[in-house]
XYZ file of N, CA and C in Angstrom:
762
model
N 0.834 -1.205 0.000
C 0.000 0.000 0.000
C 0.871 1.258 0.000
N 1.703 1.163 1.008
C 2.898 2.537 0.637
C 3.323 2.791 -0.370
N 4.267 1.544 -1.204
C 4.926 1.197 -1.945
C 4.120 2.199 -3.076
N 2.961 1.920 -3.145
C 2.512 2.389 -4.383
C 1.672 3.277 -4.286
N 1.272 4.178 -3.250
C 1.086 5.519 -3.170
C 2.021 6.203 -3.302
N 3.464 5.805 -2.741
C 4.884 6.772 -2.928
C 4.956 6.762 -3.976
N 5.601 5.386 -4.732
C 5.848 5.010 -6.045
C 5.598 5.822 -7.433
N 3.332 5.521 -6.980
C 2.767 6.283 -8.005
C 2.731 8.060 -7.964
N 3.226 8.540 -7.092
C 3.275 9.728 -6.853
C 4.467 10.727 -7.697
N 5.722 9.575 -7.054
C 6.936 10.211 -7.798
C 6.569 9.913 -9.329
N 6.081 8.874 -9.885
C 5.842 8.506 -11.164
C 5.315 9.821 -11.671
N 4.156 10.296 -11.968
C 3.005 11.015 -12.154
C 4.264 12.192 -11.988
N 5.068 13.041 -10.866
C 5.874 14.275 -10.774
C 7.225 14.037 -11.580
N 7.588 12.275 -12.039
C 8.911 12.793 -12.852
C 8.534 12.150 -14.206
N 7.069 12.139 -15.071
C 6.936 12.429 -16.308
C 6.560 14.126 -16.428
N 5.835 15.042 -15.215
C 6.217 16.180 -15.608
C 7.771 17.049 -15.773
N 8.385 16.464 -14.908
C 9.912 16.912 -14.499
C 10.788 16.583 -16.108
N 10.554 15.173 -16.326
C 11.528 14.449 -17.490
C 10.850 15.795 -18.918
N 9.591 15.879 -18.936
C 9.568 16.485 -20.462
C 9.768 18.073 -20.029
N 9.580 18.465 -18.842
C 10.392 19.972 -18.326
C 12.351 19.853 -19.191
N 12.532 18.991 -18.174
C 14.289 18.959 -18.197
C 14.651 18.344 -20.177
N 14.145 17.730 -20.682
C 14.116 17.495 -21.793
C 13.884 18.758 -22.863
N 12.935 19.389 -22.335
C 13.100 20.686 -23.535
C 13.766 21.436 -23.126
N 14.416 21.498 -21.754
C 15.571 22.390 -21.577
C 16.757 22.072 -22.374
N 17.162 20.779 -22.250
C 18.406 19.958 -22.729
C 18.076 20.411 -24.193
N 17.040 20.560 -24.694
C 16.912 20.460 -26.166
C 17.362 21.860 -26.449
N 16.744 23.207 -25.574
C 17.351 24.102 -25.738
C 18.536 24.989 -25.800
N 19.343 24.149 -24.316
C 20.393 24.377 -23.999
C 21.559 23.358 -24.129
N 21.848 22.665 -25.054
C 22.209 21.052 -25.497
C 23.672 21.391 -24.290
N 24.202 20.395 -23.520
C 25.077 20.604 -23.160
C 25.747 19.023 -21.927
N 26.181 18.464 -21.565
C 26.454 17.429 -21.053
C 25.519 17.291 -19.236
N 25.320 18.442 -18.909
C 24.983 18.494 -17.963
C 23.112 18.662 -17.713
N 22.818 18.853 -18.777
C 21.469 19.011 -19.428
C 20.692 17.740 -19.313
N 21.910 17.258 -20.849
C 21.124 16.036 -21.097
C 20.910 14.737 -19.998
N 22.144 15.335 -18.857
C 22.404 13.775 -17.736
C 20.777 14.041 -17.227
N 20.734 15.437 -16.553
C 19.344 15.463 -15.752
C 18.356 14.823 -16.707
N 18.289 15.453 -18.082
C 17.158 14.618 -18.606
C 17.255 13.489 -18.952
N 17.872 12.396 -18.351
C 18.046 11.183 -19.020
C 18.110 10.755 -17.853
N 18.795 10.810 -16.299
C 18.510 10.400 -15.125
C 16.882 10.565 -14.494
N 16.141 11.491 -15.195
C 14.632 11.892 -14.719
C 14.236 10.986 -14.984
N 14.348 10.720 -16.500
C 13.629 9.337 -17.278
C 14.129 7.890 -17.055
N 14.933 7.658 -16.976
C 15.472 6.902 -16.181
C 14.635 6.010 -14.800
N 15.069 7.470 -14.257
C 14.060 7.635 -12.518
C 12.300 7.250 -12.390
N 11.982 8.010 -13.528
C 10.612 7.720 -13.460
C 10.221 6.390 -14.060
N 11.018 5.415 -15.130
C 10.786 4.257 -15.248
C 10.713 3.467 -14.211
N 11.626 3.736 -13.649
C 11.946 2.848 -12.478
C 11.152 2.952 -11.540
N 10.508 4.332 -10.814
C 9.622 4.425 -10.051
C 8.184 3.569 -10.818
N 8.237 4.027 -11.906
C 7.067 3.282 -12.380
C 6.543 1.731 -12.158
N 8.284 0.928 -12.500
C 8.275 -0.534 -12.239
C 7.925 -0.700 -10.660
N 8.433 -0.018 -10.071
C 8.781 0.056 -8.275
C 7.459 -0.564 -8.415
N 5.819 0.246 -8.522
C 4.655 0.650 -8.325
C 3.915 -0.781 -8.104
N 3.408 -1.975 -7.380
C 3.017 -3.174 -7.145
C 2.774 -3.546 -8.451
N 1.379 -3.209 -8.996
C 0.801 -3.215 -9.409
C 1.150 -3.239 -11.057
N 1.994 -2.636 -11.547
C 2.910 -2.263 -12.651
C 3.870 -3.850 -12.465
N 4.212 -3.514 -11.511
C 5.893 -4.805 -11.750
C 4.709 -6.053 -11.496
N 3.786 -6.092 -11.527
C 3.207 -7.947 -11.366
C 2.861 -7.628 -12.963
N 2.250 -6.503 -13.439
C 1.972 -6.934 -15.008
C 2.768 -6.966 -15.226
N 4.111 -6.213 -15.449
C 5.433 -6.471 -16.023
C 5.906 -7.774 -15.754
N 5.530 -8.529 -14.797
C 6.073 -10.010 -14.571
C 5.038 -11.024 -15.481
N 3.638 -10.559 -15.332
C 2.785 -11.444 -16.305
C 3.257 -11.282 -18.109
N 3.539 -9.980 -17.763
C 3.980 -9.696 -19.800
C 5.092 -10.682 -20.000
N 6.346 -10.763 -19.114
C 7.664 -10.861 -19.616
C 8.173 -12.284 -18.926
N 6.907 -12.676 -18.137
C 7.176 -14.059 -17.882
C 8.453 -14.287 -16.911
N 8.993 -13.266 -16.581
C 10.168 -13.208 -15.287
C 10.285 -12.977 -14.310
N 10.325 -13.776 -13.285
C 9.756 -13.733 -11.790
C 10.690 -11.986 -11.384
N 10.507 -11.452 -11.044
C 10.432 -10.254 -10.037
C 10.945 -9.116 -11.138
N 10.472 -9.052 -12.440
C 11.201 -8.230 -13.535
C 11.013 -7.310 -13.549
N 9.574 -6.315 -12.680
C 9.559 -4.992 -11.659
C 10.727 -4.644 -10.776
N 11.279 -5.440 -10.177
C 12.201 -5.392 -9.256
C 13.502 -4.993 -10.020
N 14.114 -5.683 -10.554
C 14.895 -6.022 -11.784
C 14.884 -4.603 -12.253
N 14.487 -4.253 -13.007
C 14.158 -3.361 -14.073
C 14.160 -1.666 -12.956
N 13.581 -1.698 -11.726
C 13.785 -0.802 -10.416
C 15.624 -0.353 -10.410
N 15.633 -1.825 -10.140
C 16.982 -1.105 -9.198
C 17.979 -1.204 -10.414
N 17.865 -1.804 -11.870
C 18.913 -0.713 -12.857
C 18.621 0.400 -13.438
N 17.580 0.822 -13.018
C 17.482 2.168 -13.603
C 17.634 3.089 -12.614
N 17.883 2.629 -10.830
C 18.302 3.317 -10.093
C 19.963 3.092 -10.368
N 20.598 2.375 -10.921
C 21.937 2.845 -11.036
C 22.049 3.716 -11.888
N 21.412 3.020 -13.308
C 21.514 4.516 -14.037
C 21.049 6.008 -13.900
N 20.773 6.088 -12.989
C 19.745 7.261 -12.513
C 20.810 7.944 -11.529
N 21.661 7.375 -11.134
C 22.882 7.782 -10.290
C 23.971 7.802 -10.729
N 24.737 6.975 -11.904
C 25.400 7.465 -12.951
C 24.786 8.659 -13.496
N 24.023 8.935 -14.143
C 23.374 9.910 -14.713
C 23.627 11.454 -14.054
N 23.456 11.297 -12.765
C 23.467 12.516 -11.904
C 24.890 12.691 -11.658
N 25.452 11.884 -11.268
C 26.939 12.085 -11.213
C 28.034 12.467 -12.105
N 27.462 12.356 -13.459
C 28.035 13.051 -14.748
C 27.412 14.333 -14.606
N 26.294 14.593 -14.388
C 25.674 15.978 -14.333
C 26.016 16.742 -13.811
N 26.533 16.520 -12.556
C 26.733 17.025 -10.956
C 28.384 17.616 -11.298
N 29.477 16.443 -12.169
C 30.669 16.517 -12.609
C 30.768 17.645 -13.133
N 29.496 17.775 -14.338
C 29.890 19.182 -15.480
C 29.399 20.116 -14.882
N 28.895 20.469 -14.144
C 28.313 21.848 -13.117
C 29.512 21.971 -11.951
N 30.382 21.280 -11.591
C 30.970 21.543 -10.469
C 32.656 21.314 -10.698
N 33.297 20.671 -11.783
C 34.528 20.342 -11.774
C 35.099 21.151 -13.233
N 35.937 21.070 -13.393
C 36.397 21.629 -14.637
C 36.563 20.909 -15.684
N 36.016 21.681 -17.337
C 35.812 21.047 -18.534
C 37.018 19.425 -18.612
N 38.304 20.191 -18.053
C 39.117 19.173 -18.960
C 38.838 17.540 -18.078
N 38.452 17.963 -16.424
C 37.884 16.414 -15.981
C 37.536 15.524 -16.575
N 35.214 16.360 -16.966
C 34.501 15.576 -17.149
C 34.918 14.696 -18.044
N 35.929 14.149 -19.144
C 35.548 12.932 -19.978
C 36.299 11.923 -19.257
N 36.674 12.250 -18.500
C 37.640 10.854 -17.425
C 36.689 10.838 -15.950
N 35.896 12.002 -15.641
C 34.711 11.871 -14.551
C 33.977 11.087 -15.364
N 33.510 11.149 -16.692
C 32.491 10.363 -17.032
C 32.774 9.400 -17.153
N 34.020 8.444 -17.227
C 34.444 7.494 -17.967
C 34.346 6.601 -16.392
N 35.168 6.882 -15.554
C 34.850 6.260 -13.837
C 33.601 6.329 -13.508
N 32.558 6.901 -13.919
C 31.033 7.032 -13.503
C 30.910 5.625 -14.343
N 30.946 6.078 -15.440
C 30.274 5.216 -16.336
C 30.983 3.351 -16.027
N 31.965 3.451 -15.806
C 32.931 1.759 -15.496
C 32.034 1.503 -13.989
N 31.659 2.456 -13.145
C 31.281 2.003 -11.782
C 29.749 1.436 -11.792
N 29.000 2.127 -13.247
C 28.192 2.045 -12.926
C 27.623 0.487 -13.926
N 28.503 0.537 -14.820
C 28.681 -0.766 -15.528
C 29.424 -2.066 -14.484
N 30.239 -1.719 -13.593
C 30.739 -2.437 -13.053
C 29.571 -3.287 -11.894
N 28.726 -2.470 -11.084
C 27.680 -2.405 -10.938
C 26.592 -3.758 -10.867
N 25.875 -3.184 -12.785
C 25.529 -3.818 -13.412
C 25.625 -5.525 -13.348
N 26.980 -5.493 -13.853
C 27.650 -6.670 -14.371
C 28.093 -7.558 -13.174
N 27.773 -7.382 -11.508
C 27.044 -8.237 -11.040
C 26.078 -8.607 -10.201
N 24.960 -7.303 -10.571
C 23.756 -7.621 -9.852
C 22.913 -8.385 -10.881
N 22.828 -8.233 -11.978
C 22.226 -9.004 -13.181
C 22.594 -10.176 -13.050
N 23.574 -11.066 -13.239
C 23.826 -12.162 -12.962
C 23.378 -13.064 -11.690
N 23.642 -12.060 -10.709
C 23.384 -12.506 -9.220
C 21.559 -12.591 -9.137
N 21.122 -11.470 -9.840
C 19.811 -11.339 -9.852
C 18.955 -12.733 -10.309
N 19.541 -12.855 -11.496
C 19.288 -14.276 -12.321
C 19.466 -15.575 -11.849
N 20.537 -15.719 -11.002
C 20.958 -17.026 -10.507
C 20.076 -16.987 -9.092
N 19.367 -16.194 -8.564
C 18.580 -16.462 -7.556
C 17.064 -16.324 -7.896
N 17.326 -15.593 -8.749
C 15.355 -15.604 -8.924
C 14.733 -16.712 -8.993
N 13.519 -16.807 -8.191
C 12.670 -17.999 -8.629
C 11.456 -17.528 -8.147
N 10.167 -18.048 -8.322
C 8.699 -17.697 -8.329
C 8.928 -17.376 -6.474
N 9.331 -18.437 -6.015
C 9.211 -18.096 -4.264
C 9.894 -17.360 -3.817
N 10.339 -16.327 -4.457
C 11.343 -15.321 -3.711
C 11.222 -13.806 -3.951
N 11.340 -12.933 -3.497
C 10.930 -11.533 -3.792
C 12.362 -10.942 -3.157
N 12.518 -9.719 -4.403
C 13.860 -8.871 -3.817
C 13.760 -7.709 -2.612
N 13.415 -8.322 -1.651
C 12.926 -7.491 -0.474
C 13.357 -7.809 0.950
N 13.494 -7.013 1.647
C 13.972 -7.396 3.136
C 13.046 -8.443 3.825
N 11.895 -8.648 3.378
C 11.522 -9.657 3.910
C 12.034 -11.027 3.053
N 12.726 -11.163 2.395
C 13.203 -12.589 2.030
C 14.593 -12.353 2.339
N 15.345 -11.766 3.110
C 16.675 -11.538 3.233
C 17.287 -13.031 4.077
N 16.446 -13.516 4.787
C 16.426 -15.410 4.699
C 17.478 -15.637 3.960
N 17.422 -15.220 2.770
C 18.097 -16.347 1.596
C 19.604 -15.234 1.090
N 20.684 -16.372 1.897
C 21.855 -15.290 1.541
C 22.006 -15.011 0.209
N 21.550 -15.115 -1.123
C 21.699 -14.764 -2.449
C 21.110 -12.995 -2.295
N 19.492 -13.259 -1.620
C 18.959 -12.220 -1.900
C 19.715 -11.156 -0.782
N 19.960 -11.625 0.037
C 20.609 -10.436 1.035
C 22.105 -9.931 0.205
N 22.822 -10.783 -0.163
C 24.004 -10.255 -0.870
C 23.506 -9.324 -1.933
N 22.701 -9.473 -2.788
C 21.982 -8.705 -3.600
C 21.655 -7.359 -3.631
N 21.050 -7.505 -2.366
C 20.356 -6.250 -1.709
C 21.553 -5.297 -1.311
N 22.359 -6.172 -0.583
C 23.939 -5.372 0.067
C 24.293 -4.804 -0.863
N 24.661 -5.581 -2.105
C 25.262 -5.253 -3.311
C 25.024 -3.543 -3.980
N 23.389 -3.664 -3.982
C 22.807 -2.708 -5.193
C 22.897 -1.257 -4.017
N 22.350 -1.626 -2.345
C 22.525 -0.725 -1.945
C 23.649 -0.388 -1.432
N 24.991 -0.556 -1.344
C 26.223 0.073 -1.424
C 26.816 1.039 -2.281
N 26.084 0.695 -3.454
C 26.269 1.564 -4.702
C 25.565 2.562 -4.507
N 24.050 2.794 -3.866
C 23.487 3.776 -3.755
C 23.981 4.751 -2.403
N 24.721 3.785 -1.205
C 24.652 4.434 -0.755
C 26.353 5.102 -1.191
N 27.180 5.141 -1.623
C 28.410 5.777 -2.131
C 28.335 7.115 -2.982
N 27.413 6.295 -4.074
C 26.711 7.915 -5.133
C 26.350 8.660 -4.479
N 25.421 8.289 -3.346
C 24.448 9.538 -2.774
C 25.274 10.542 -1.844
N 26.883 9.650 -1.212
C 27.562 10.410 -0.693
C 28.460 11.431 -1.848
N 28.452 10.924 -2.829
C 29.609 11.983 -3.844
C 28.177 13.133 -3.668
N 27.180 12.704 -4.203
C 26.483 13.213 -4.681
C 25.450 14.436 -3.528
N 25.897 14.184 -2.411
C 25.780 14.838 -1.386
C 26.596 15.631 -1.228
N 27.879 15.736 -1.458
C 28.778 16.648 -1.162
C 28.902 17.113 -2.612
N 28.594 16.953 -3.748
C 28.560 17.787 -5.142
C 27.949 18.819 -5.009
N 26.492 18.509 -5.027
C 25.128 18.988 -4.656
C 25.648 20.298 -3.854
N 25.923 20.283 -2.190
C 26.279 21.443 -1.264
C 27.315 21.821 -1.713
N 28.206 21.610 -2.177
C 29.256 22.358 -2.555
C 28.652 23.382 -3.687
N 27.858 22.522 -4.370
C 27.317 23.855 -5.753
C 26.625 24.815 -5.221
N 25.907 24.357 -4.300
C 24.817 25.701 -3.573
C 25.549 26.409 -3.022
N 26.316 26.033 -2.014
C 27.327 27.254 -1.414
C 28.010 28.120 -2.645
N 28.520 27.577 -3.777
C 29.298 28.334 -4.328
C 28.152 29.554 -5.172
N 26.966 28.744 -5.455
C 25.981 29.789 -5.631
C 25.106 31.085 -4.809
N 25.147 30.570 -3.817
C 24.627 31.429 -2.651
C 25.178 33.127 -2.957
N 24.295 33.170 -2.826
C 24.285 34.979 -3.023
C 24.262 35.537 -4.607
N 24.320 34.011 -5.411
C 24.956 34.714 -6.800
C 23.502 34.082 -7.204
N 23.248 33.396 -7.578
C 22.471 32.495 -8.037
C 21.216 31.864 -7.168
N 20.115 32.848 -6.525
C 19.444 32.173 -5.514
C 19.007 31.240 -5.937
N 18.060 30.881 -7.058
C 17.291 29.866 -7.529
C 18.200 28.275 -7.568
N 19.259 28.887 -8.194
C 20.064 27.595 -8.366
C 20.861 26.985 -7.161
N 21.321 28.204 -5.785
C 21.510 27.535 -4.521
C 20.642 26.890 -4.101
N 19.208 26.960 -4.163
C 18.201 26.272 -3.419
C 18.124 25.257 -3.877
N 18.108 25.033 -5.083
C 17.796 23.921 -6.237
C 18.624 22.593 -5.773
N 19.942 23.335 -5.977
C 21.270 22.134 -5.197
C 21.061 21.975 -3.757
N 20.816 22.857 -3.269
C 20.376 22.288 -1.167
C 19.384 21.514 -1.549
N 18.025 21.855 -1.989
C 17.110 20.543 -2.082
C 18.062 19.713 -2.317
N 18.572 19.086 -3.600
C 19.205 18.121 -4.351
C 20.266 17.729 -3.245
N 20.863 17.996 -2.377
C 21.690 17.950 -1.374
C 20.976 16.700 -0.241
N 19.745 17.743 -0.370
C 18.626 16.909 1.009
C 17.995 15.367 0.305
N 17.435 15.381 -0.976
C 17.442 14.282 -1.546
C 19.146 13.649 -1.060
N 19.965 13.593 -1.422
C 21.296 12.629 -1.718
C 21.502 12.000 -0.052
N 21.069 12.883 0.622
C 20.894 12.745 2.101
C 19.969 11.923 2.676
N 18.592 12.205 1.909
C 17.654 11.032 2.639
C 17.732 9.793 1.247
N 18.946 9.739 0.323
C 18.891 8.596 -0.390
C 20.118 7.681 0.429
N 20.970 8.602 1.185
C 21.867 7.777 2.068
C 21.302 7.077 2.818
N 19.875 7.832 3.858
C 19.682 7.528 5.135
C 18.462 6.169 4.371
N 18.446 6.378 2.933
C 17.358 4.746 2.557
C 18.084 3.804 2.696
N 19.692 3.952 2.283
C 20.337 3.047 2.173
C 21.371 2.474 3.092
N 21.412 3.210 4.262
C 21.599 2.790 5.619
C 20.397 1.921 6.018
N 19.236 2.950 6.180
C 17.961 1.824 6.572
C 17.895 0.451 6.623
N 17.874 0.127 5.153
C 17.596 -1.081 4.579
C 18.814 -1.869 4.663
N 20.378 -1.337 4.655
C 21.472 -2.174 4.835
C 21.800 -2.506 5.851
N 21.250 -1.780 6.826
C 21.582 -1.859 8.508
C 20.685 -2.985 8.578
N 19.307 -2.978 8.315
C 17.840 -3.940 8.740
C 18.652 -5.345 8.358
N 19.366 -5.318 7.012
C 19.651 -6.697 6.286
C 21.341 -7.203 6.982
N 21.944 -6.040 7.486
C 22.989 -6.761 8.332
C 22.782 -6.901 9.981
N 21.908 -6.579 10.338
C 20.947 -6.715 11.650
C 20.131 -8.165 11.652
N 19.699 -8.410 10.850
C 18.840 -9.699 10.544
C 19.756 -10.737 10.642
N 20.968 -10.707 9.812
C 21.940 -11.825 10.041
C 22.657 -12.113 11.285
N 22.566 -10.776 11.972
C 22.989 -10.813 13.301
C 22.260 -11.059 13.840
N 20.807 -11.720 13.952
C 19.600 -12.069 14.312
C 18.857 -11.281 15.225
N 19.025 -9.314 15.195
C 18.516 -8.610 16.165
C 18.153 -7.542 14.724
N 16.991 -7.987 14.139
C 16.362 -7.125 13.352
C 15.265 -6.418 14.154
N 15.262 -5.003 13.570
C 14.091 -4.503 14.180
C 12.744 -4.594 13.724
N 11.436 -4.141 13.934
C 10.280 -5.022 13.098
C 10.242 -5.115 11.549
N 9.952 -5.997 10.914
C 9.626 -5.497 8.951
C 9.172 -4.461 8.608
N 7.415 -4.550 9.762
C 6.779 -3.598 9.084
C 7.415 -2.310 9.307
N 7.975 -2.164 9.913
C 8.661 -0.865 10.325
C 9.714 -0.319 9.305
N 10.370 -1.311 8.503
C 11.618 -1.046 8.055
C 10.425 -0.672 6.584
N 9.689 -1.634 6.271
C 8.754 -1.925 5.112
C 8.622 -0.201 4.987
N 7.934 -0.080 6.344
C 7.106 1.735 6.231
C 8.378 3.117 6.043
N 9.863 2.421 6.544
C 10.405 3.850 6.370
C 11.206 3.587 5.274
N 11.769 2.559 4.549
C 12.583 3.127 3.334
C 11.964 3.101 1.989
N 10.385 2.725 2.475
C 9.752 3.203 0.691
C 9.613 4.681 0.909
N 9.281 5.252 2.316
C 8.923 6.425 2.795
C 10.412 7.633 2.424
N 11.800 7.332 2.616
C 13.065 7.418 2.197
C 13.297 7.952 0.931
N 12.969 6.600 0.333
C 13.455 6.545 -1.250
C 12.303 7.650 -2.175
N 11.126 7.485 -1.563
C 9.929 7.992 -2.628
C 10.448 9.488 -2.070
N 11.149 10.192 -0.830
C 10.993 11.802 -0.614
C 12.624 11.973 -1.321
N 13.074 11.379 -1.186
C 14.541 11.405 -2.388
C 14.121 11.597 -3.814
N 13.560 10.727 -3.968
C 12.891 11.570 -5.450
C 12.367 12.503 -5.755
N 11.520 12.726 -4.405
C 10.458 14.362 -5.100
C 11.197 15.500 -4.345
N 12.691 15.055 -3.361
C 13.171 16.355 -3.080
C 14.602 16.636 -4.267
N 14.385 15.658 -4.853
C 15.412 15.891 -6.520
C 14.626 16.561 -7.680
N 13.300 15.783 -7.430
C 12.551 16.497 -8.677
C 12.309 17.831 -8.279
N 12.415 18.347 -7.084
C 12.039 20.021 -6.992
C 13.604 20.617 -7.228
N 14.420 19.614 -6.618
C 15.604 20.697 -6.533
C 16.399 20.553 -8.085
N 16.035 19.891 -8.567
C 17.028 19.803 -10.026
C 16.099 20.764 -10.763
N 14.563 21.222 -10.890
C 13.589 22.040 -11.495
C 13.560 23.733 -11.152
N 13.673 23.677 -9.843
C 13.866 24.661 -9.325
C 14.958 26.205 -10.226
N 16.206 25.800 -10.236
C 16.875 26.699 -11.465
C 16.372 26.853 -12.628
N 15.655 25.835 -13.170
C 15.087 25.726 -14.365
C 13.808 27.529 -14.427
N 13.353 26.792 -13.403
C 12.502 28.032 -12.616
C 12.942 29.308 -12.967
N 13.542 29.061 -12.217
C 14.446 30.929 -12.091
C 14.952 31.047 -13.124
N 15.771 30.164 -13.840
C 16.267 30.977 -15.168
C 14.920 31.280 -16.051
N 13.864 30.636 -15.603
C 12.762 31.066 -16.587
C 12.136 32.265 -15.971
N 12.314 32.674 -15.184
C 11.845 34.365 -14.393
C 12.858 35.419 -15.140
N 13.944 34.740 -15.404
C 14.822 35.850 -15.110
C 14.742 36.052 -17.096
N 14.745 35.339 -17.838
C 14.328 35.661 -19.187
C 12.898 36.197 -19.035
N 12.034 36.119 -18.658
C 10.564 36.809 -18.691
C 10.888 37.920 -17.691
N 11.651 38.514 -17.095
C 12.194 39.863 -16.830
C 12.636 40.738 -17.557
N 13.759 39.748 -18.291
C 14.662 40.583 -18.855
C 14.154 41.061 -20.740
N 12.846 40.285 -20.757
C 11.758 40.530 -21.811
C 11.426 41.955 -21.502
N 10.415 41.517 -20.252
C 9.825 42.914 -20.135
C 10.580 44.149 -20.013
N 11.675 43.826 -19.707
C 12.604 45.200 -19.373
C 12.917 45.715 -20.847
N 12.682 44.395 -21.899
C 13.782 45.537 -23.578
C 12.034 45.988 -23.927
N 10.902 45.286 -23.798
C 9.630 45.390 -23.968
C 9.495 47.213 -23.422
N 9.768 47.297 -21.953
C 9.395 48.632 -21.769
C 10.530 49.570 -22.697
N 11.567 49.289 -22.762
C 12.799 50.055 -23.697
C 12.081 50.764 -24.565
């Protein structure tokens, strides 16, 4: 029931966000453009699969036990590659990004190449990729796996984020706020991925705290990580769109 009130929520706010950031990228073509619009879309697939209801048809279409699940958590890597190239060309210097992108891109392929496998060699109809089957050391390694990665990005990506707002502050209000949101997302995408990694190395230590409890706070986590990214990555978008419909009216009165 959470799952997919959060789920469907962020869904529904990052197909408006993805075709926002998309005609920006289209306008302003540039490496840092296109990551946001391609991590949005990305993001919102994935939230989409997240959604119960979505990932069981996606399992009836494609005939693959948990292929909602599956299909979730690689488009949350790519969705964090994505930002981390973005985050690179807004905050480091030109001659970096093609060797920032190139370590994004190997980590996030690296990644990949073995949760897919691992994913595959454990799936079966009786098993779900969730803290409640963490029982089964395949799926707990799994889980460890995908959320280590999230929780590492969310730390670059936490300290990218505040570093850009500070350097904007005073210069750039729209776009300091934009990155503090985006800051506070990378922050409560850490504290999802503590949650859920602590619950699953707590369990093996056989002093887990309740399911439903863990169940209620890291869909609760993950779903305000998204909609405090979708405001704060939109937000500049914002303001640079005030500040051209200003600077209209100002040659307008001329």
């Amino acid at each position: 029931m959470v799952d997919g009130i959060v789920f469907g929520t962020c869904t529904a706010a990052g197909l408006v966000v993805t075709g926002l950031c998309t005609r920006r990228a289209v306008g302003n073509p540039r490496v840092s453009t296109w990551a946001i619009a391609l991590a949005f879309g990305v993001c919102t697939l994935g939230v989409l699969c997240a959604v119960p209801s979505v990932a069981n048809a996606l399992q009836n279409i494609t005939g693959l036990d948990n292929a909602g699940k599956l299909v979730a958590h690689i488009c949350a890597v790519l969705w964090c590659a994505f930002l981390q190239i973005a985050m690179v060309d807004l905050a480091y210097r030109p001659e970096y990004l093609k060797a920032a992108m190139f370590q994004r891109g190997f980590a996030a392929s690296a990644e990949l190449a073995v949760l897919v496998p691992l994913f595959l060699a454990t799936n079966r109809p009786d098993v779900e990729f969730t803290t409640e089957y963490v029982d089964d050391p395949k799926v707990a390694a799994y889980l460890l796996i995908y959320l280590f990665y999230v929780l590492v990005t969310c730390g670059e990506l936490a300290f990218m984020c505040g570093r850009t707002a500070r350097r904007n502050w005073g210069i750039r209000p729209w776009s300091s706020v934009g990155f503090a949101l985006s800051c506070v997302s990378a922050a409560l995408g850490l504290a999802y991925a503590f949650s859920k990694g602590s619950y699953i190395i707590f369990y093996t230590l056989d002093n887990p705290w309740p399911l439903k409890a863990e169940e209620v706070v890291s869909p609760t986590l993950s779903g305000l990580a998204v909609l405090f990214l979708f405001s704060g990555l939109t937000i500049p978008m914002i303001g640079a769109l005030r500040e051209r419909l200003r600077q209209k009216k100002a040659l307008a009165g001329e």
